[in-house]
Tab-separated table of C-alpha atoms and ligand atoms in Angstrom:
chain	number	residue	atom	x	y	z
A	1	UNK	CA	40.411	-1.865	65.257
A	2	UNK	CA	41.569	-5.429	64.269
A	3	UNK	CA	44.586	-6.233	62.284
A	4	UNK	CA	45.690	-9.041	59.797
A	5	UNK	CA	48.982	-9.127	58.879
A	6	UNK	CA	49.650	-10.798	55.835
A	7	UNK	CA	52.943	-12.734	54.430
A	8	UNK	CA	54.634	-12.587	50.881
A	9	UNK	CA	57.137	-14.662	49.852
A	10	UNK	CA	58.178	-15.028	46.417
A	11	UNK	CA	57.960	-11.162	46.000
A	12	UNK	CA	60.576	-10.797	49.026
A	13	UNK	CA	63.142	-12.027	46.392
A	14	UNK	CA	62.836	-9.999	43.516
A	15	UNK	CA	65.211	-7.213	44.556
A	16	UNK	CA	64.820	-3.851	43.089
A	17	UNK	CA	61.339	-4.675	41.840
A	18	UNK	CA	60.365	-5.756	45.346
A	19	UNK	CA	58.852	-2.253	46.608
A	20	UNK	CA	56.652	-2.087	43.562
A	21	UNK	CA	55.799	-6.087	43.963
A	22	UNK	CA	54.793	-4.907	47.088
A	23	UNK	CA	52.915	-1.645	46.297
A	24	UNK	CA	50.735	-4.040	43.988
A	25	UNK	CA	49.868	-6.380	46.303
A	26	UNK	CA	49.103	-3.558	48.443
A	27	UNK	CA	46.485	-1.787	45.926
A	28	UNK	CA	45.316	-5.481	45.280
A	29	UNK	CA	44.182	-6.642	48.778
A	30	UNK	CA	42.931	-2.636	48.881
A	31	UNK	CA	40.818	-3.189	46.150
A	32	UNK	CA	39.825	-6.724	46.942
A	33	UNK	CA	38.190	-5.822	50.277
A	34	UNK	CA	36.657	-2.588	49.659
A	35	UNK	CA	33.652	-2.974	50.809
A	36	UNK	CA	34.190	-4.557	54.169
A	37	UNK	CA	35.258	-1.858	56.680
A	38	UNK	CA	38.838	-2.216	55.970
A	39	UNK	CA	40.113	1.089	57.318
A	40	UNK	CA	44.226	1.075	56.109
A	41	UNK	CA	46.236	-1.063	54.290
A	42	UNK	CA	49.778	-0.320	54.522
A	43	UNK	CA	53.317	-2.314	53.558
A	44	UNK	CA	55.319	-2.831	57.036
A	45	UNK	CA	58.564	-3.890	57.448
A	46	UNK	CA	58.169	-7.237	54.853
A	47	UNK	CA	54.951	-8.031	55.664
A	48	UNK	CA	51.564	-5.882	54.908
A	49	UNK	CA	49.121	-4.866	58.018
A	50	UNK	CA	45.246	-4.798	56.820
A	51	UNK	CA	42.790	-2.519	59.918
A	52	UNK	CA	39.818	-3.439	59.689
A	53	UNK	CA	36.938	-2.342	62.050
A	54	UNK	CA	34.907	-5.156	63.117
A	55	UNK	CA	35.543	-9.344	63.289
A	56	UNK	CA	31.718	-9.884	61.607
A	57	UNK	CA	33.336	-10.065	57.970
A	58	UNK	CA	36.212	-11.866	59.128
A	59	UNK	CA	34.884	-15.378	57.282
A	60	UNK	CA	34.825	-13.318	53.984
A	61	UNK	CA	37.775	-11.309	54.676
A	62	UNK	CA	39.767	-14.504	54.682
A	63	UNK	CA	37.939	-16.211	52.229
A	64	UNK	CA	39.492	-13.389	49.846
A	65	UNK	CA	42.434	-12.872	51.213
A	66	UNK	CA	43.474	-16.856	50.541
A	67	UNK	CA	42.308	-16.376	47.059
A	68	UNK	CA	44.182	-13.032	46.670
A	69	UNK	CA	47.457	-14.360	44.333
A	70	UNK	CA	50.917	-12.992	46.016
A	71	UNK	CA	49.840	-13.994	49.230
A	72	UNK	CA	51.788	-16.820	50.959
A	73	UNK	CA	49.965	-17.063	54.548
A	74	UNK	CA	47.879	-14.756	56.406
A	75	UNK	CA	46.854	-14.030	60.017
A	76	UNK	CA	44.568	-12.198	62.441
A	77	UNK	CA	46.678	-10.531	64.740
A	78	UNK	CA	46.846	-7.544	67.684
A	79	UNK	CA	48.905	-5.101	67.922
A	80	UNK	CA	51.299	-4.507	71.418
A	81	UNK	CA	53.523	-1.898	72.555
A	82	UNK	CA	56.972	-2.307	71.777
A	83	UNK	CA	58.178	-3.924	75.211
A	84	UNK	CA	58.086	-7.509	76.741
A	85	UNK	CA	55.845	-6.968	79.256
A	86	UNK	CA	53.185	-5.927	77.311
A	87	UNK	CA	53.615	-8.167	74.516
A	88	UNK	CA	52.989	-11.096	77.654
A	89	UNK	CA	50.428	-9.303	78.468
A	90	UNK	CA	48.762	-8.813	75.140
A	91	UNK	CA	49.544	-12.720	74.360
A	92	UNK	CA	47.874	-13.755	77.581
A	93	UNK	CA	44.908	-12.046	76.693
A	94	UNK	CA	44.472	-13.432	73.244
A	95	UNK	CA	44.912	-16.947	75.067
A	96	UNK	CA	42.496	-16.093	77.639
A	97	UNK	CA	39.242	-18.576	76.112
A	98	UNK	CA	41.246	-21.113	74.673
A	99	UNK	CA	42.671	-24.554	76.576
A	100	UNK	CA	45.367	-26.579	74.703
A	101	UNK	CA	47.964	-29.570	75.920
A	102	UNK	CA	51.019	-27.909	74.545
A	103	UNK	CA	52.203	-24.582	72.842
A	104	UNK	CA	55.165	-23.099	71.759
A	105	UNK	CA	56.290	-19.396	71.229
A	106	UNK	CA	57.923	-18.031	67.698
A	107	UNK	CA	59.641	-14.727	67.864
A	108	UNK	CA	60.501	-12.995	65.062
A	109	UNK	CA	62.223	-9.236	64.777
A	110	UNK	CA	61.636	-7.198	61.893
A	111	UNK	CA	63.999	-4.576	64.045
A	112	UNK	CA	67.462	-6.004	65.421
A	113	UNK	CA	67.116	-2.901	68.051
A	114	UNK	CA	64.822	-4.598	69.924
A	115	UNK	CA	67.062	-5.119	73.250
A	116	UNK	CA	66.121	-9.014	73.475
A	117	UNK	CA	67.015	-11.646	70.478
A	118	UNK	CA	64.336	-13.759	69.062
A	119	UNK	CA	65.402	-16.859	71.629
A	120	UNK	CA	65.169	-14.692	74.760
A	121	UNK	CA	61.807	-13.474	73.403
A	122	UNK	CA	60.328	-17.375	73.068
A	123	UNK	CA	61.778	-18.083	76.242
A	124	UNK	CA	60.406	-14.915	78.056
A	125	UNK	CA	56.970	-15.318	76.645
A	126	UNK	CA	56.815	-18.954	77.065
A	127	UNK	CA	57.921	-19.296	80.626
A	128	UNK	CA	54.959	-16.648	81.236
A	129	UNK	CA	52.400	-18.228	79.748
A	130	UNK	CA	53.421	-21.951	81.417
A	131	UNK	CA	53.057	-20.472	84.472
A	132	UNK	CA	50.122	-18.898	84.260
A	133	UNK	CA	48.244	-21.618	82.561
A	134	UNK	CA	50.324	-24.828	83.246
A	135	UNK	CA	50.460	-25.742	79.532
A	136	UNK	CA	53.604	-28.038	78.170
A	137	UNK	CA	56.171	-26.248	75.736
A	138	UNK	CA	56.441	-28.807	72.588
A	139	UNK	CA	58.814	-27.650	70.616
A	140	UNK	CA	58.568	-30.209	67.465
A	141	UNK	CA	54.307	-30.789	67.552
A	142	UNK	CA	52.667	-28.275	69.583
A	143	UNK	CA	48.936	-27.956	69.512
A	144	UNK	CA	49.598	-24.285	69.350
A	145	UNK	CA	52.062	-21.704	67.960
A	146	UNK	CA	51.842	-18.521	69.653
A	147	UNK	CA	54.072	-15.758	67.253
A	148	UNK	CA	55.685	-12.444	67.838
A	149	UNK	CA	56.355	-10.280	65.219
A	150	UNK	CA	58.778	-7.321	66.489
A	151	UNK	CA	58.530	-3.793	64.227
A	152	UNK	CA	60.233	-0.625	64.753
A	153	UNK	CA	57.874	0.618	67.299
A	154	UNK	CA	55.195	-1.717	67.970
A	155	UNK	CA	54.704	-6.069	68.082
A	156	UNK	CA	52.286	-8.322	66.625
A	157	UNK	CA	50.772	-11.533	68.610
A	158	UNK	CA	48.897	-13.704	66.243
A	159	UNK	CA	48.044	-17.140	66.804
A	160	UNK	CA	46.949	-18.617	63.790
A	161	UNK	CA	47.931	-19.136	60.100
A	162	UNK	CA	45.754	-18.935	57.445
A	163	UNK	CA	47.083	-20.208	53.815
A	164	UNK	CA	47.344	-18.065	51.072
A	165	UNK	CA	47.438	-19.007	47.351
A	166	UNK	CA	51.194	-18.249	46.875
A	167	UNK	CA	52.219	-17.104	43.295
A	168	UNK	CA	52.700	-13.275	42.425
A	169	UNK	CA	50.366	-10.283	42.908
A	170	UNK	CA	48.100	-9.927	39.864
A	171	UNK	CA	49.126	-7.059	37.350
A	172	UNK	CA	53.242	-7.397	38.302
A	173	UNK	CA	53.734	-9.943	34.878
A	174	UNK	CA	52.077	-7.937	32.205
A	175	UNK	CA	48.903	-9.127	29.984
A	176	UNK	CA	48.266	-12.229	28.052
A	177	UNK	CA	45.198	-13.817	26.534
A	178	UNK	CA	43.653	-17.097	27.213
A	179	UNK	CA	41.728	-19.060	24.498
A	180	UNK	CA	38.615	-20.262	27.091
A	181	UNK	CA	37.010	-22.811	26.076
A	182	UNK	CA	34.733	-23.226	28.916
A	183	UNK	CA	35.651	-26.843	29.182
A	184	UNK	CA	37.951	-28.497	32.186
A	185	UNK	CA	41.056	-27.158	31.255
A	186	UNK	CA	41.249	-23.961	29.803
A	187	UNK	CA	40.132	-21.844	33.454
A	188	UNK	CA	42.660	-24.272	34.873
A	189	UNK	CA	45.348	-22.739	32.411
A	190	UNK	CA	44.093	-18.897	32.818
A	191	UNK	CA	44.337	-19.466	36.543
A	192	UNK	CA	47.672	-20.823	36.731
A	193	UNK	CA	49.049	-17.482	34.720
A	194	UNK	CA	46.663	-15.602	36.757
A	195	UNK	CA	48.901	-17.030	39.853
A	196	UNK	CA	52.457	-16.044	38.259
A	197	UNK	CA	51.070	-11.999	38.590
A	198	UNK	CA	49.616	-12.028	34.636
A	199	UNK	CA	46.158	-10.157	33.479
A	200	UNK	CA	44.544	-12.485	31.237
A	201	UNK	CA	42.116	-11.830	29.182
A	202	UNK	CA	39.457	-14.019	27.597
A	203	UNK	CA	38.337	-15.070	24.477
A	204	UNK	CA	35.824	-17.430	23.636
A	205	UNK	CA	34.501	-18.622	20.437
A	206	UNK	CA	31.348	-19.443	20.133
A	207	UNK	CA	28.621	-20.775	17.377
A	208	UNK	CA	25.580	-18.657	18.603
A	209	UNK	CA	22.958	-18.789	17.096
A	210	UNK	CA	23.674	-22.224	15.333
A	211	UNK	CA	24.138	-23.550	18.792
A	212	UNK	CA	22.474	-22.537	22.234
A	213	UNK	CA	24.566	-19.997	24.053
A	214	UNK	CA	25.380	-22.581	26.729
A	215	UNK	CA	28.732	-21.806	25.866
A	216	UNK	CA	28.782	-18.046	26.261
A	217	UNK	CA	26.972	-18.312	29.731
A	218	UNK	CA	29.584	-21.150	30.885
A	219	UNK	CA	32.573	-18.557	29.788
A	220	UNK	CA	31.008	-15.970	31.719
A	221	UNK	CA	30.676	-17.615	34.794
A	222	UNK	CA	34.227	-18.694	34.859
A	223	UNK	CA	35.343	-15.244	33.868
A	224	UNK	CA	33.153	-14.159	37.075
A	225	UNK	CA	35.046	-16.827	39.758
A	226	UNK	CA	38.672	-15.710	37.704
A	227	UNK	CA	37.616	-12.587	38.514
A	228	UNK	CA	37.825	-12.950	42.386
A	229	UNK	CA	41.506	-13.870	42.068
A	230	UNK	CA	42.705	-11.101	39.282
A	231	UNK	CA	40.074	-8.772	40.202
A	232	UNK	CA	39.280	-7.423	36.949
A	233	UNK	CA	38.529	-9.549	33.825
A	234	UNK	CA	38.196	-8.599	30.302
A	235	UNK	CA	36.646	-10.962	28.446
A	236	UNK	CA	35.624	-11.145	24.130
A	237	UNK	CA	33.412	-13.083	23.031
A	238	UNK	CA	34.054	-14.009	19.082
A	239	UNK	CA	30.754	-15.394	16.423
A	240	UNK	CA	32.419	-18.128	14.996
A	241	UNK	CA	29.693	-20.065	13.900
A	242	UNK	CA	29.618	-18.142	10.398
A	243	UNK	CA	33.550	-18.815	9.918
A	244	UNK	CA	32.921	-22.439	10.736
A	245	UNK	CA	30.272	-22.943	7.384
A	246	UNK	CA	32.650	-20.894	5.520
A	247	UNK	CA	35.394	-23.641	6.774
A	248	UNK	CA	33.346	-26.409	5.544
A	249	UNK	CA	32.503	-25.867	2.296
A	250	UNK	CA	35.754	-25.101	1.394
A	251	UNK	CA	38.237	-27.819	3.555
A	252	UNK	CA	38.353	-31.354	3.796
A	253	UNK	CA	36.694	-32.794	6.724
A	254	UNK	CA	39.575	-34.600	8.371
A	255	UNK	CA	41.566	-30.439	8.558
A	256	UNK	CA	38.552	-28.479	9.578
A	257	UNK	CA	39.163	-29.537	13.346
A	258	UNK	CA	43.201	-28.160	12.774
A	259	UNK	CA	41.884	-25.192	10.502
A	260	UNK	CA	38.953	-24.029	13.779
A	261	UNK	CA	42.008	-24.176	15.494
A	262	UNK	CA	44.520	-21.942	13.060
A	263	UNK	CA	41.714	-19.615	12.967
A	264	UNK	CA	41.252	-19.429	16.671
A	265	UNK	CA	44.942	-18.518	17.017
A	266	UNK	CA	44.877	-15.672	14.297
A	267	UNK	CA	41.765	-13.819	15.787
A	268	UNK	CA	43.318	-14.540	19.401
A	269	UNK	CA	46.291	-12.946	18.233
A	270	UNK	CA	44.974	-9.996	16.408
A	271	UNK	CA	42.705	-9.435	19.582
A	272	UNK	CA	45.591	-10.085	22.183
A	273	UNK	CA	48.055	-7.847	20.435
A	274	UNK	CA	44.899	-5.092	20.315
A	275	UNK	CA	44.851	-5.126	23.593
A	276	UNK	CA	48.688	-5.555	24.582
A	277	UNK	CA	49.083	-8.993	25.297
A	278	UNK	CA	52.250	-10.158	25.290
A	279	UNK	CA	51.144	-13.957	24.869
A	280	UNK	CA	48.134	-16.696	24.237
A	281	UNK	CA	47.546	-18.680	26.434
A	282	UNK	CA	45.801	-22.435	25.776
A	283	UNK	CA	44.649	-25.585	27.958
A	284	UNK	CA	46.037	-28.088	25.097
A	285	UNK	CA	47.839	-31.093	27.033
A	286	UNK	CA	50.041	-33.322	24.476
A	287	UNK	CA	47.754	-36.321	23.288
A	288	UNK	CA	44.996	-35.223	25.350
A	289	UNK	CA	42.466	-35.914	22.397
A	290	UNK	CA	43.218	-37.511	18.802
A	291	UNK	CA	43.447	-33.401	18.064
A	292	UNK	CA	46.432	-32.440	20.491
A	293	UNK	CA	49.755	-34.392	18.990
A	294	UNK	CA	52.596	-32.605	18.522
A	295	UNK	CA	52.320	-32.799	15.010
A	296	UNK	CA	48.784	-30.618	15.164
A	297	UNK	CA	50.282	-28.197	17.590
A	298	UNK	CA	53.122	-27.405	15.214
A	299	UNK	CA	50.421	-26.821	12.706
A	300	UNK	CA	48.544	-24.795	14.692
A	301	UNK	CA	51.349	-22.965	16.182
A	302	UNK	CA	52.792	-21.821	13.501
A	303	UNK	CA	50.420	-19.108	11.792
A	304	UNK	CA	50.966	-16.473	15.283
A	305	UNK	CA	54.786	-14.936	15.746
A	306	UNK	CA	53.398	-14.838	19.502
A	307	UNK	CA	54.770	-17.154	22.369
A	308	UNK	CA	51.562	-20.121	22.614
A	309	UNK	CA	51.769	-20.769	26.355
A	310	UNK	CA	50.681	-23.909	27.508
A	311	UNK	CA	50.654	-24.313	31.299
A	312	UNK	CA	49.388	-27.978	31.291
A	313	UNK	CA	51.196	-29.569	28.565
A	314	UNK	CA	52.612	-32.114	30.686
A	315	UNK	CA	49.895	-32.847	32.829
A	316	UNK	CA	47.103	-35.374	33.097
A	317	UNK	CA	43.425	-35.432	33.268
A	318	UNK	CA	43.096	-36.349	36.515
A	319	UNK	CA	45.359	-33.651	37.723
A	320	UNK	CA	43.988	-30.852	35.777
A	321	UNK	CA	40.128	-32.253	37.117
A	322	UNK	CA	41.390	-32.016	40.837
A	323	UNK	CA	43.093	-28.597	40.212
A	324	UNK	CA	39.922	-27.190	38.369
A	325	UNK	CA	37.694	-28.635	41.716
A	326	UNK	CA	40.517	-26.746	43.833
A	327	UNK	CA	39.905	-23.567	41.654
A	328	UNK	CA	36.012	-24.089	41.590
A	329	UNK	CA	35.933	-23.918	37.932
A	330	UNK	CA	35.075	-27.707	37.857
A	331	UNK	CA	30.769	-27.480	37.964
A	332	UNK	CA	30.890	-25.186	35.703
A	333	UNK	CA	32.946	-26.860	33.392
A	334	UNK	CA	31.234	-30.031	33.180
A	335	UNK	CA	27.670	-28.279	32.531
A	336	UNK	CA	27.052	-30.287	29.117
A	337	UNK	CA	27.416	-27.920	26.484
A	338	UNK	CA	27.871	-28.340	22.286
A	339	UNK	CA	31.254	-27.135	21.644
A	340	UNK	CA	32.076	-25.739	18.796
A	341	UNK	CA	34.782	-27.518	17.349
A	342	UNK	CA	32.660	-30.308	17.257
A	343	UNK	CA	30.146	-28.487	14.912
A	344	UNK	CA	30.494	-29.920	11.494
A	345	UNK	CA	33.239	-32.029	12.926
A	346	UNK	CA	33.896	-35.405	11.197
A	347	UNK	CA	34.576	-38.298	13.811
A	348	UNK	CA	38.374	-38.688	12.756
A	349	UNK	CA	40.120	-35.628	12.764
A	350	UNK	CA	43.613	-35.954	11.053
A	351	UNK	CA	45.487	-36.236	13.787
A	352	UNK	CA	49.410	-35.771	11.878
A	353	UNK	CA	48.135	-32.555	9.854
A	354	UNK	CA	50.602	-31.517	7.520
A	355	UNK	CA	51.425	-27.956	7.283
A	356	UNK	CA	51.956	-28.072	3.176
A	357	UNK	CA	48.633	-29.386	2.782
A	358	UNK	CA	46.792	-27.165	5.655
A	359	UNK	CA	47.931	-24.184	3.753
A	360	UNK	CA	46.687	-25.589	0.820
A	361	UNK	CA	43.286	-26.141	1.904
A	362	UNK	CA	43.151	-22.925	3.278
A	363	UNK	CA	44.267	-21.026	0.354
A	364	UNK	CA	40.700	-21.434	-0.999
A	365	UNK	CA	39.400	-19.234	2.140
A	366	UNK	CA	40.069	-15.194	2.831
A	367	UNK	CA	41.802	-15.794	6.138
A	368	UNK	CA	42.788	-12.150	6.562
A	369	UNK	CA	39.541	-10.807	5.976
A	370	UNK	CA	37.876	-13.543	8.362
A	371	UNK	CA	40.623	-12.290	11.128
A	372	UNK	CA	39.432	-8.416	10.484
A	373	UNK	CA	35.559	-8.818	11.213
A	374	UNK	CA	36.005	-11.631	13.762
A	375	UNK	CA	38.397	-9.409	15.830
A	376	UNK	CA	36.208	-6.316	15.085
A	377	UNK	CA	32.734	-7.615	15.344
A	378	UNK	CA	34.156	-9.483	18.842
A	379	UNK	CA	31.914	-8.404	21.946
A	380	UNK	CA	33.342	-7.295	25.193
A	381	UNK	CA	32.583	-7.678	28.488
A	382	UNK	CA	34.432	-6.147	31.460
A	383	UNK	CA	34.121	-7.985	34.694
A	384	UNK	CA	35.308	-6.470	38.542
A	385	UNK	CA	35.439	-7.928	41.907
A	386	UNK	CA	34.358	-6.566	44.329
A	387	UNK	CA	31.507	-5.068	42.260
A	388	UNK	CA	31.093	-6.974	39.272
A	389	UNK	CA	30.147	-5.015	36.878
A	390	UNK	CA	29.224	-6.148	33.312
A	391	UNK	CA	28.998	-4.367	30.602
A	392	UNK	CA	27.370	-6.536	27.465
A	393	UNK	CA	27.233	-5.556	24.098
A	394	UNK	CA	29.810	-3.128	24.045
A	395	UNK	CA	30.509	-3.526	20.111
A	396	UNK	CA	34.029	-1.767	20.501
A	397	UNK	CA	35.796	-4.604	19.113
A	398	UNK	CA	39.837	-4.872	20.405
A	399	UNK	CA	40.797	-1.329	21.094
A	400	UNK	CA	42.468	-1.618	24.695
B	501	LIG	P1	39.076	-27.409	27.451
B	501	LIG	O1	38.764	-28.278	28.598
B	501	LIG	O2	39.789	-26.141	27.840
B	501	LIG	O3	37.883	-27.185	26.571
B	501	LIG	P2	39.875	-29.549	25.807
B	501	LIG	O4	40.584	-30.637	26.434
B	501	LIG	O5	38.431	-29.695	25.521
B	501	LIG	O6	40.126	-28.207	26.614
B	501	LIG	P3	40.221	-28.787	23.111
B	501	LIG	O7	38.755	-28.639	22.950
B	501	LIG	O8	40.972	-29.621	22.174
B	501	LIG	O9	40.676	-29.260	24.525
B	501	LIG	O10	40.834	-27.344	23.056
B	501	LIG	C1	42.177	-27.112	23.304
B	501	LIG	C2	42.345	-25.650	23.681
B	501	LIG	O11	41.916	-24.821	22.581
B	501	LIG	C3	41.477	-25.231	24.851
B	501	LIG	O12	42.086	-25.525	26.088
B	501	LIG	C4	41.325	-23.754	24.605
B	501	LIG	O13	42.473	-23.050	25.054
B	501	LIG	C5	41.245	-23.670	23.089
B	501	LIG	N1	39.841	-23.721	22.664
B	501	LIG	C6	39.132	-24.749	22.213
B	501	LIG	N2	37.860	-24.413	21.922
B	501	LIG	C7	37.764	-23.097	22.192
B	501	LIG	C8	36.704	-22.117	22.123
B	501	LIG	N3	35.490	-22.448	21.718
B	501	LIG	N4	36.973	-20.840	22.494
B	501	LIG	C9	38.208	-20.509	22.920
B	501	LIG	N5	39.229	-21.366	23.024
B	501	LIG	C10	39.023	-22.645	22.666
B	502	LIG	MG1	37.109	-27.938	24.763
């Protein structure tokens, strides 16, 4: 049996939550690597031990762990008996195959009854392992860190660090819903409330059939890679291609790009608060595009009573690109693709809407009754990791 004992940090500080912070990330990282012969996970003394039986699935073991949110750093580790001699003995043994200039030891006790301090530990463990393979202690740059974790009644020895993704365990922030595009930023925007421990769900709105459903299949992929970090994914998937027609024979061309977008925030919210949402969630960055001032987002904002988040308001392109190629959202993204605001889009969207003369224009449509069959009619798909399992053209509109 191997073990990997994984690191939280954050959670560590959240005092009386912390045990169920920690319960979550345990069921998480349960369900996360079901199916590769992980025997027991199990919370430990501030840190979480994964068994697993053999080291063939370690390379996708790790690749989910580090994509796991709540996880600061990670390692493969063995287990000792609780007593010096045997951790030097077990540490020895793990150094066996490998050569290095320089090393130091990092002791760390879990359990103050352990009858050595940390110091005396480093300095025990070190001295042994100089002299039995004439290595160099570096203190400040060492080409290896050899660590000792000391539990009630039984050590770790692990040797090297694996990053996690930081953030919160998914499911320990409650549920919001993210307005996906399917461009650049919107995944990036799901993903970074996905990191602070939300469930976000997805909608997309889409112009099928008076456009290709490049769109749809874009959404879907990026639903499937969000899904390997939150581990379960519901996404909607709203016709909007009827509202739009209905949008321009009735509104001014230079408000239909600010009306798409009123419309987008009243089915989003009808849907989110369906299905207990707490928030919406958009990848608008101020002055982004002629369509993102302040002015328009006031405009916009204001038909939905529920908190707009907007993780990258104050963030460039470039940054959100280099995040989204972190995140692997990126090729997906930039598949070309007709999006919808741009159908029966005029080139020069107002860009100071004015909310007197917005409501005006859309006086002469029946909003409410758009709202009801958009958020009825919307499809849902539910999406799981491990086993991804999709279930298309469930017609049950927003209930749950
Ligand atoms: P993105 O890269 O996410 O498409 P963008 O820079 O293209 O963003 P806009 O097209 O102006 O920006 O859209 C701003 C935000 O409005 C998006 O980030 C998204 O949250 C929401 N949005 C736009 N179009 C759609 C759509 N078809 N379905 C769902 N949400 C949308
Ligand atoms: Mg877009």
């Amino acid at each position: 049996m191997q073990s990997v004992i994984v690191h939280y940090q954050e959670i560590a500080l959240k005092g009386r939550n912390r045990s169920w912070f920690v319960e979550r990330l345990v069921s998480n990282i349960r369900a996360a690597t079901a199916d590769l012969g992980v025997a027991k996970v199990r919370a430990l003394m501030g840190r979480i031990e994964l068994q697993h039986e053999s080291a063939d699935d370690w390379s996708e073991l790790r690749a989910r762990l580090a994509r796991l949110p709540g996880i600061a750093n990670f390692s493969r580790a063995v287990r000792s008996r609780w007593d010096i001699d045997a951790i030097a003995d077990t540490v020895l043994g793990e150094l066996e195959e490998l050569q290095v200039e320089s090393f130091r030891v990092r002791a760390q006790r879990a359990d103050k009854r352990f009858p050595m301090t940390s110091p005396q530990i480093e300095r025990e463990v070190g001295g042994r392992i100089k002299a039995a393979r004439g290595w160099r202690v570096d203190l400040e740059r060492p080409e290896l860190t050899v660590r000792v974790e000391i539990l009630n009644d039984e050590a770790f020895c692990h040797l090297r660090k694996e990053p996690g993704s930081g953030g919160l365990p998914s499911g320990v922030s409650g549920r919001v819903a993210c307005l996906m595009s399917g461009g650049i930023d919107s995944p990036v925007a799901a993903y970074r409330l996905i990191k602070r421990g939300c469930r976000v769900r997805l909608i997309h709105f889409h112009s099928y059939p008076i456009l290709s459903h490049t769109s749809q299949d874009k959404v879907a992929e990026i639903a499937e890679l969000l899904t390997r970090r939150q581990l379960d994914t519901r996404l909607y998937l709203v016709a909007f291609g009827e509202i739009q027609r209905k949008v321009v024979l009735a509104v001014p061309p230079p408000l239909r790009v600010v009306v798409y977008r009123r419309l987008m925030l009243r089915i989003a919210e009808r849907i989110g608060r369906a299905c207990g949402a707490m928030a919406l969630v958009t990848g608008e960055a101020v002055g982004q595009v002629a369509s993102q001032t302040l002015e328009n987002m006031a405009v916009i904002n204001s038909v939905t009573s529920m908190p707009v988040l907007r993780p990258l308001v104050g963030m460039d392109k470039e940054e959100i690109v280099r995040e989204a190629q972190q995140l692997g959202t990126y090729e997906v993204s930039i598949v070309p693709d007709e999006d919808c605001c741009t159908l029966f889009t005029p080139k020069h969207p107002a860009t100071k809407a004015r909310a007197r003369v917005v409501d005006e224009a859309e006086a002469a449509l029946e909003v409410d009754a758009i709202v009801e069959e958009a958020a009825t009619t919307a499809e849902r798909r539910d999406l799981r990791f491990p086993s991804i399992v999709a279930q298309p053209d469930k017609r049950s509109g927003t209930s749950g």
